[in-house]
Amino acid sequence: MDLGTVIGIVLIMALLLGAMSMGVGVGAYIDIPSVLIVVGGSMGALMISFKPSQMKKFTKIFMMAIKPTIEDEVELIKKLVDFATKARKDGILALESEVNNEENVFLKKGLSMAIDGSEPDTIRELLEIDAEQASVRHKAYGAIFNQWAGLAGAMGMVGTLIGLVAMLLNMADPSAIGPSMAVALLTTMYGAIIGNVFGTPIYNILATRNEDEMMVKQMILSGIMSIQSGDAPRVLEAKLLAYLAPENRVSQFD
Amino acid sequence: MDLGTVIGIVLIMALLLGAMSMGVGVGAYIDIPSVLIVVGGSMGALMISFKPSQMKKFTKIFMMAIKPTIEDEVELIKKLVDFATKARKDGILALESEVNNEENVFLKKGLSMAIDGSEPDTIRELLEIDAEQASVRHKAYGAIFNQWAGLAGAMGMVGTLIGLVAMLLNMADPSAIGPSMAVALLTTMYGAIIGNVFGTPIYNILATRNEDEMMVKQMILSGIMSIQSGDAPRVLEAKLLAYLAPENRVSQFD
Amino acid sequence: MDLGTVIGIVLIMALLLGAMSMGVGVGAYIDIPSVLIVVGGSMGALMISFKPSQMKKFTKIFMMAIKPTIEDEVELIKKLVDFATKARKDGILALESEVNNEENVFLKKGLSMAIDGSEPDTIRELLEIDAEQASVRHKAYGAIFNQWAGLAGAMGMVGTLIGLVAMLLNMADPSAIGPSMAVALLTTMYGAIIGNVFGTPIYNILATRNEDEMMVKQMILSGIMSIQSGDAPRVLEAKLLAYLAPENRVSQFD
Amino acid sequence: MDLGTVIGIVLIMALLLGAMSMGVGVGAYIDIPSVLIVVGGSMGALMISFKPSQMKKFTKIFMMAIKPTIEDEVELIKKLVDFATKARKDGILALESEVNNEENVFLKKGLSMAIDGSEPDTIRELLEIDAEQASVRHKAYGAIFNQWAGLAGAMGMVGTLIGLVAMLLNMADPSAIGPSMAVALLTTMYGAIIGNVFGTPIYNILATRNEDEMMVKQMILSGIMSIQSGDAPRVLEAKLLAYLAPENRVSQFD
Amino acid sequence: MDLGTVIGIVLIMALLLGAMSMGVGVGAYIDIPSVLIVVGGSMGALMISFKPSQMKKFTKIFMMAIKPTIEDEVELIKKLVDFATKARKDGILALESEVNNEENVFLKKGLSMAIDGSEPDTIRELLEIDAEQASVRHKAYGAIFNQWAGLAGAMGMVGTLIGLVAMLLNMADPSAIGPSMAVALLTTMYGAIIGNVFGTPIYNILATRNEDEMMVKQMILSGIMSIQSGDAPRVLEAKLLAYLAPENRVSQFD
């Protein structure tokens, strides 16, 4: 579980519930029909906006944002440099057992192709298509949450308008105006909370995770090309370390 | 009929009608002149914004969003690999009957050119123009719905302002203020519903469908180039499978 | 006169005037000082935003959006293919009389250069500069209408604020509050109408017209290059037809 | 002084002052503390947003937008073609005196390099860096005005909120509510005026001026390359005329 | 400490506090729960939006915006030209001691590689990866402040809605309405101040600093390539001076 996400959500919820309980109590802010309009309405609009095959992954993507699988880039560089050293000494075929135990499917696929003797251009083209299409898919998943932010806000406004119209047509009892208006405003509030606690932030973090993954894939592609062409492991390491922030650059050759 | 779209529209409508009927009844939310201002006004603005030849396709595009023709990418890869295998064994002319029965016009056109002996560069240029211009046309169709969202919202605001001015000039009878204001707000509500149920979501799904189609065309172009140059079917399949999500990659050679 | 534009403007105006006349009458919505603030103010802001040489073309561009000169692409392809056929049979010099009668200046210029024996690279570079700079100029003209939409809306808001302040300082007579506020809202309404009936829609259609023109110029450039290099007219036609939607592709060779 | 800018500013000011004086008089719209919050506050936010070296040029850029130095492109083409003719006849060294009297520093620099015998690639690289970095600096100056529009609007809103809170805490005297609210709204009005009369329009015109300058530099670069390689002046002129709108294309060879 | 930033923040704070103290006193604008909702809530949303490793740098980036390390570009050019002169006279190995004392890590790394005899293409690729990835990281840090602006504004709105609902449910005592509404508005005010004093301006300045750093790195890369290939120092200087504004271009050769 990503600590930042958990702390973030807990912090916001604690603050909002605290603010609500200070005034009229949390109960006054809960209205099931309003929740249904905003959550159900925005989900409905998302179902029109995206393919069923994309929407099916909604909760899976949500969990991935909260509990991401993170690649340790320092370890990855170490591994790629080790591979390059071994391949230079004993030939690329010597990497066969390493490939079989490799868990990163992208690295595994590229390296098996190299061992099988595929042309470098073929490996590069295939891995680039793979990385690019994965990024296209990930961006589409992120777009779901970005759209959710906008559509939840819009459905919140529609809900408030429905409530306002009802209130305006029922102004005989002045004491009912306040409470009616209060309920009408709840959908706008739900829309803003969904959009700014789940929609936009999860869109942001998914975009960052995708960029990280793309960088890792670029590093792997660079590594495989170097291993196949028999470059010096030292040069490969220098190139891969250039991807990292200066404080994370540790060479195994020093 | 795309299930997601249908469920989405039904869900939103049920929720909105439910919310309306809970208060003052659905009837209070229906006002024909207001509907005319928002729908007619935004349609009028779309007619200025786009060419008649584009607007004529409005309902056709709407239906395409709801009931899309979906290319099965796994089947497509199987077919292209089969073509490559046959062409490699019996020569490219052996594909003549397959081409005649082919339903995908893009694949059919490219493959006939290859069989007729056109230069690979000519085929590539022609198919790329074809794909790119189709994408330009599709994006323009999507833009209609994107603009609709904005223009319906704006016309809703204009309608509300017209209503507000009328109300402000008629405040002699205080009991009429509420209902007048309620009616004035209806156009804003209609604008928000049109924009966020039809405008933006349909724009989104059309953009996704266009990207899918572009990817399929890229795959076909890749396939035709490989078939013409006599690449190994195994290599072609590997390249095409790289376009798919890992869980959909099934090789016929395993 | 472009039918779509005319119907669009008439439709919107009829709906708005209808809505106004239903309540307090159209007269209540007309306030000359308010019109001056929004129209004059936004025009003033446009005069700061753009060069006098651009602003001078304001009405000309407006008329071009309403009454565009449309190139018939099917006819154009026919003509280019005819030119290619003639040039292949009788030499490129045989096109001299056709060039002299040609009305499309872009085609005329390119073809004369080809007949005069200019280098293909020179022709391509010159035509590309010509097309690109024309597009830059057209986009700048479109930007005038896009900015108009935003600035008219903003001037409408400024007008409403001026009116609101006046009203708030004059609340001694309660019966005057309604009418004062009504007048204050008129500038916002004018701003929204200008922006969403003239500003944004005309910006949209100008962008579409420019893209169409760019495509036609690309087709002409393609045609001239083919004619000069003596390509087969059939290949040229196939390439040019790829620019069109499938339903408009009619070959003269079938 | 650019006539368009002057007329634009005078027109807007006359309209706004006219509208103010029609109601409660211009004096009611002037509130020095409110002016200070919006102008001072937005300037403060600009000082955080940009480097001191950029902010120092604020008034200089403002004046450049109002009183631009305009390059006469027709004259420029004439000059470049004359240079090319002379260089072709008497050698490039014959341009020495022309270069010394040249006022356009970009042209002067490129031409001196050509006369000094620099490599064409060196000249092109250096001039391209020069043009690109000038454009980067100009865009940053434009961004100041674009940000000003947004920040003045935001500071106007902050000012209104400060005034509203004060008003809401002082509702004992009902007759004071109107005037307090009126004053509170003034900051929003100032923000909107600054943003839409100075911010956005000046950003627009600076962007146009920068594009014009970039085009002129492209033309000069094209000219210098042609002069150095001894191209025919007629071909150079044709290429340069292609940058202009058709109605401005006058050849000296006709 | 960057003077512009300090003056900017002090100026805004003085103006806002002055405006507050003129009416109901600064105390009326301070409400700790409201501060907590806006600051805590937006920080929580940022923690969901970004990786913990990015958020940890929040204050460090904030300080970097206020107190930037500025590279003196004129000095840098002087140094690079000196290096080029020395390398041309005594060979590139003569730069060893200069490299050891060099503080700019980017320059140091590139130059050591050149001295060690790495291939120019390897140096270029490595430095380009280094510069590009640094820019990606910096843009992500800037994005934190950009998102902060939006999320603080949104949390301000959520806070105001919570307050409004509480107020609307408690309208029995009319005298409490004003103060309740005043408190409700405070969160919106805090959100606008955070967004427009810290969020957007710091995002702006970080973007400018990153572009400056990228330009310096481009200049260094250009310099190292020239030094390694033994270009004339005069040509190198001319190329590097082209990056600067004309008024800052001072040649050591004049």
Coordinates of C-alpha atoms in Angstrom, one line a residue, chain D:
Chain D
M1 CA 2.5 54.7 -32.0
D2 CA 0.4 51.9 -33.3
L3 CA -2.9 53.4 -34.2
G4 CA -4.9 50.2 -33.5
T5 CA -3.7 50.0 -29.9
V6 CA -4.4 53.7 -29.2
I7 CA -7.9 53.6 -30.7
G8 CA -8.6 50.4 -28.9
I9 CA -7.6 51.7 -25.5
V10 CA -9.3 55.1 -26.0
L11 CA -12.5 53.4 -27.2
I12 CA -12.7 51.0 -24.3
M13 CA -12.0 53.7 -21.7
A14 CA -14.5 56.1 -23.3
L15 CA -17.2 53.4 -23.2
L16 CA -16.5 52.3 -19.7
L17 CA -16.3 55.8 -18.3
G18 CA -19.5 56.7 -20.2
A19 CA -21.3 53.7 -18.7
M20 CA -20.1 54.6 -15.3
S21 CA -21.1 58.3 -15.6
M22 CA -24.6 57.4 -16.8
G23 CA -25.5 55.8 -13.4
V24 CA -23.8 56.9 -10.2
G25 CA -20.9 58.8 -11.6
V26 CA -17.3 57.8 -12.3
G27 CA -16.3 58.7 -8.8
A28 CA -18.2 55.9 -7.3
Y29 CA -16.1 53.4 -9.3
I30 CA -12.8 54.7 -8.0
D31 CA -11.4 53.2 -4.8
I32 CA -7.7 53.6 -4.2
P33 CA -7.3 50.7 -1.8
S34 CA -9.1 48.4 -4.3
V35 CA -6.8 49.6 -7.1
L36 CA -3.8 48.9 -4.8
I37 CA -4.9 45.3 -4.0
V38 CA -5.5 44.4 -7.7
V39 CA -2.6 46.2 -9.3
G40 CA -0.2 45.7 -6.5
G41 CA -1.2 42.2 -5.7
S42 CA -1.0 41.0 -9.3
M43 CA 2.4 42.8 -9.7
G44 CA 3.6 41.1 -6.6
A45 CA 2.5 37.7 -7.9
L46 CA 4.3 38.5 -11.2
M47 CA 7.4 39.3 -9.3
I48 CA 7.3 35.8 -7.8
S49 CA 6.5 34.3 -11.2
F50 CA 9.3 35.8 -13.2
K51 CA 13.0 36.7 -12.9
P52 CA 13.9 40.3 -11.9
S53 CA 15.7 40.6 -15.2
Q54 CA 12.4 39.9 -17.0
M55 CA 10.3 42.1 -14.8
K56 CA 12.6 45.0 -15.3
K57 CA 11.5 45.0 -18.9
F58 CA 7.8 45.3 -18.1
T59 CA 7.3 48.8 -19.2
K60 CA 9.7 48.4 -22.1
I61 CA 7.7 45.5 -23.4
F62 CA 4.4 47.3 -22.8
M63 CA 5.7 50.2 -24.9
M64 CA 6.9 47.8 -27.6
A65 CA 3.4 46.4 -27.9
I66 CA 2.0 49.9 -28.3
K67 CA 4.8 51.3 -30.5
P68 CA 6.3 48.4 -32.4
T69 CA 9.2 48.5 -34.8
I70 CA 7.8 47.0 -37.9
E71 CA 9.9 45.5 -40.7
D72 CA 8.6 46.3 -44.2
E73 CA 8.8 42.8 -45.7
V74 CA 8.4 44.1 -49.3
E75 CA 11.4 46.4 -48.8
L76 CA 13.3 43.5 -47.2
I77 CA 12.8 41.2 -50.2
K78 CA 13.9 44.0 -52.5
K79 CA 17.0 44.5 -50.5
L80 CA 17.9 40.8 -50.3
V81 CA 17.3 40.4 -54.0
D82 CA 19.5 43.4 -54.7
F83 CA 22.2 41.9 -52.5
A84 CA 21.9 38.6 -54.4
T85 CA 22.2 40.3 -57.8
K86 CA 25.3 42.3 -56.7
A87 CA 26.9 39.2 -55.1
R88 CA 26.3 37.2 -58.2
K89 CA 27.9 39.8 -60.5
D90 CA 30.8 41.1 -58.4
G91 CA 31.3 38.4 -55.8
I92 CA 30.1 38.3 -52.2
L93 CA 32.9 40.6 -51.0
A94 CA 31.2 43.4 -53.0
L95 CA 28.5 43.5 -50.3
E96 CA 30.9 44.8 -47.6
S97 CA 29.7 48.4 -47.7
E98 CA 26.0 47.4 -47.7
V99 CA 26.6 45.2 -44.7
N100 CA 28.3 48.1 -42.8
N101 CA 25.2 50.3 -43.4
E102 CA 22.7 47.6 -42.6
E103 CA 20.5 48.3 -39.5
N104 CA 18.9 44.9 -39.1
V105 CA 21.4 43.3 -36.7
F106 CA 20.3 39.8 -37.7
L107 CA 20.9 40.4 -41.4
K108 CA 24.1 42.2 -40.7
K109 CA 25.5 39.4 -38.6
G110 CA 24.6 36.7 -41.0
L111 CA 25.9 38.6 -44.0
S112 CA 29.2 39.5 -42.4
M113 CA 29.8 35.8 -41.6
A114 CA 29.1 35.0 -45.2
I115 CA 31.5 37.7 -46.4
D116 CA 34.1 36.4 -43.9
G117 CA 33.8 33.0 -45.5
S118 CA 32.2 31.1 -42.7
E119 CA 30.8 27.7 -43.6
P120 CA 27.1 27.8 -44.6
D121 CA 26.3 25.2 -41.9
T122 CA 27.9 27.4 -39.2
I123 CA 26.0 30.4 -40.4
R124 CA 22.7 28.5 -40.4
E125 CA 23.3 27.0 -37.0
L126 CA 24.3 30.3 -35.4
L127 CA 21.4 32.2 -36.9
E128 CA 18.9 29.5 -36.0
I129 CA 20.1 29.5 -32.3
D130 CA 19.9 33.3 -32.4
A131 CA 16.4 33.4 -33.8
E132 CA 15.1 30.5 -31.6
Q133 CA 16.5 32.0 -28.4
A134 CA 15.1 35.4 -29.3
S135 CA 11.7 33.8 -29.7
V136 CA 12.1 32.0 -26.3
R137 CA 12.8 35.4 -24.7
H138 CA 9.9 37.1 -26.4
K139 CA 7.5 34.4 -25.5
A140 CA 8.6 34.7 -21.9
Y141 CA 7.9 38.5 -22.1
G142 CA 4.5 37.7 -23.5
A143 CA 3.8 35.2 -20.8
I144 CA 4.1 38.0 -18.2
F145 CA 1.1 39.7 -19.7
N146 CA -0.8 36.4 -20.0
Q147 CA -0.1 35.6 -16.4
W148 CA -1.1 39.2 -15.5
A149 CA -4.5 38.6 -16.9
G150 CA -5.1 35.6 -14.7
L151 CA -3.5 36.9 -11.6
A152 CA -5.3 40.3 -11.7
G153 CA -8.6 38.4 -12.1
A154 CA -7.6 36.2 -9.1
M155 CA -6.5 39.2 -6.9
G156 CA -9.8 40.9 -7.9
M157 CA -11.7 37.9 -6.5
V158 CA -9.6 37.8 -3.3
G159 CA -10.3 41.5 -2.8
T160 CA -14.0 41.0 -3.3
L161 CA -14.0 38.1 -0.7
I162 CA -12.2 40.4 1.8
G163 CA -14.8 43.0 1.3
L164 CA -17.7 40.5 1.4
V165 CA -16.5 39.1 4.7
A166 CA -16.2 42.6 6.2
M167 CA -19.7 43.4 5.0
L168 CA -21.2 40.1 6.3
L169 CA -19.7 40.8 9.8
N170 CA -21.3 44.3 9.8
M171 CA -24.9 43.9 8.9
A172 CA -26.3 45.8 11.8
D173 CA -27.0 48.8 9.6
P174 CA -28.9 47.5 6.6
S175 CA -28.4 50.8 4.6
A176 CA -24.7 50.1 4.6
I177 CA -25.0 46.7 3.0
G178 CA -25.4 48.0 -0.5
P179 CA -22.5 50.4 -0.6
S180 CA -20.2 47.9 1.2
M181 CA -21.1 45.2 -1.4
A182 CA -20.6 47.8 -4.2
V183 CA -17.1 48.5 -3.0
A184 CA -16.3 44.8 -2.6
L185 CA -17.3 44.2 -6.2
L186 CA -14.9 46.9 -7.5
T187 CA -11.8 44.7 -7.2
T188 CA -13.4 42.1 -9.3
M189 CA -14.2 44.8 -11.9
Y190 CA -10.6 46.1 -11.8
G191 CA -9.3 42.6 -12.2
A192 CA -11.5 42.0 -15.2
I193 CA -10.6 45.3 -16.9
I194 CA -6.8 44.8 -16.4
G195 CA -7.0 41.3 -17.7
N196 CA -9.1 42.0 -20.7
V197 CA -7.8 45.4 -21.8
F198 CA -4.1 45.1 -20.9
G199 CA -3.3 41.4 -20.1
T200 CA -4.8 39.3 -22.8
P201 CA -4.7 41.8 -25.7
I202 CA -1.1 42.7 -25.1
Y203 CA -0.2 39.0 -24.8
N204 CA -2.0 38.5 -28.2
I205 CA -0.2 41.3 -30.0
L206 CA 3.2 40.3 -28.6
A207 CA 2.7 36.8 -29.8
T208 CA 1.8 38.1 -33.3
R209 CA 4.8 40.4 -33.4
N210 CA 7.1 37.5 -32.4
E211 CA 5.7 35.3 -35.1
D212 CA 6.2 38.2 -37.6
E213 CA 9.8 38.6 -36.5
M214 CA 10.4 34.9 -36.7
M215 CA 9.1 34.9 -40.3
V216 CA 11.3 37.8 -41.2
K217 CA 14.3 36.0 -39.7
Q218 CA 13.5 32.9 -41.7
M219 CA 13.3 35.0 -44.8
I220 CA 16.7 36.6 -44.0
L221 CA 18.3 33.2 -43.4
S222 CA 16.9 31.9 -46.7
G223 CA 18.3 35.0 -48.4
I224 CA 21.8 34.7 -46.9
M225 CA 22.0 31.0 -47.8
S226 CA 21.0 31.9 -51.4
I227 CA 23.4 34.8 -51.7
Q228 CA 26.2 32.6 -50.4
S229 CA 25.5 29.7 -52.7
G230 CA 25.1 32.1 -55.7
D231 CA 21.5 31.1 -56.5
A232 CA 19.6 33.0 -59.2
P233 CA 18.1 36.2 -57.7
R234 CA 14.8 35.4 -59.5
V235 CA 14.5 32.1 -57.7
L236 CA 15.3 33.7 -54.4
E237 CA 12.7 36.4 -55.0
A238 CA 10.1 33.8 -55.9
K239 CA 10.8 31.9 -52.7
L240 CA 10.7 35.0 -50.5
L241 CA 7.5 36.3 -52.1
A242 CA 5.9 33.0 -51.2
Y243 CA 6.0 34.2 -47.6
L244 CA 3.7 37.1 -48.3
A245 CA 0.0 37.3 -48.8
P246 CA -0.8 37.1 -52.6
E247 CA -1.9 40.8 -52.7
N248 CA 1.6 41.9 -51.5
R249 CA 3.6 40.0 -54.0
V250 CA 5.3 42.4 -56.4
S251 CA 8.3 41.2 -58.3
Q252 CA 11.1 43.6 -59.4
F253 CA 11.6 41.5 -62.5
D254 CA 8.2 42.1 -64.0

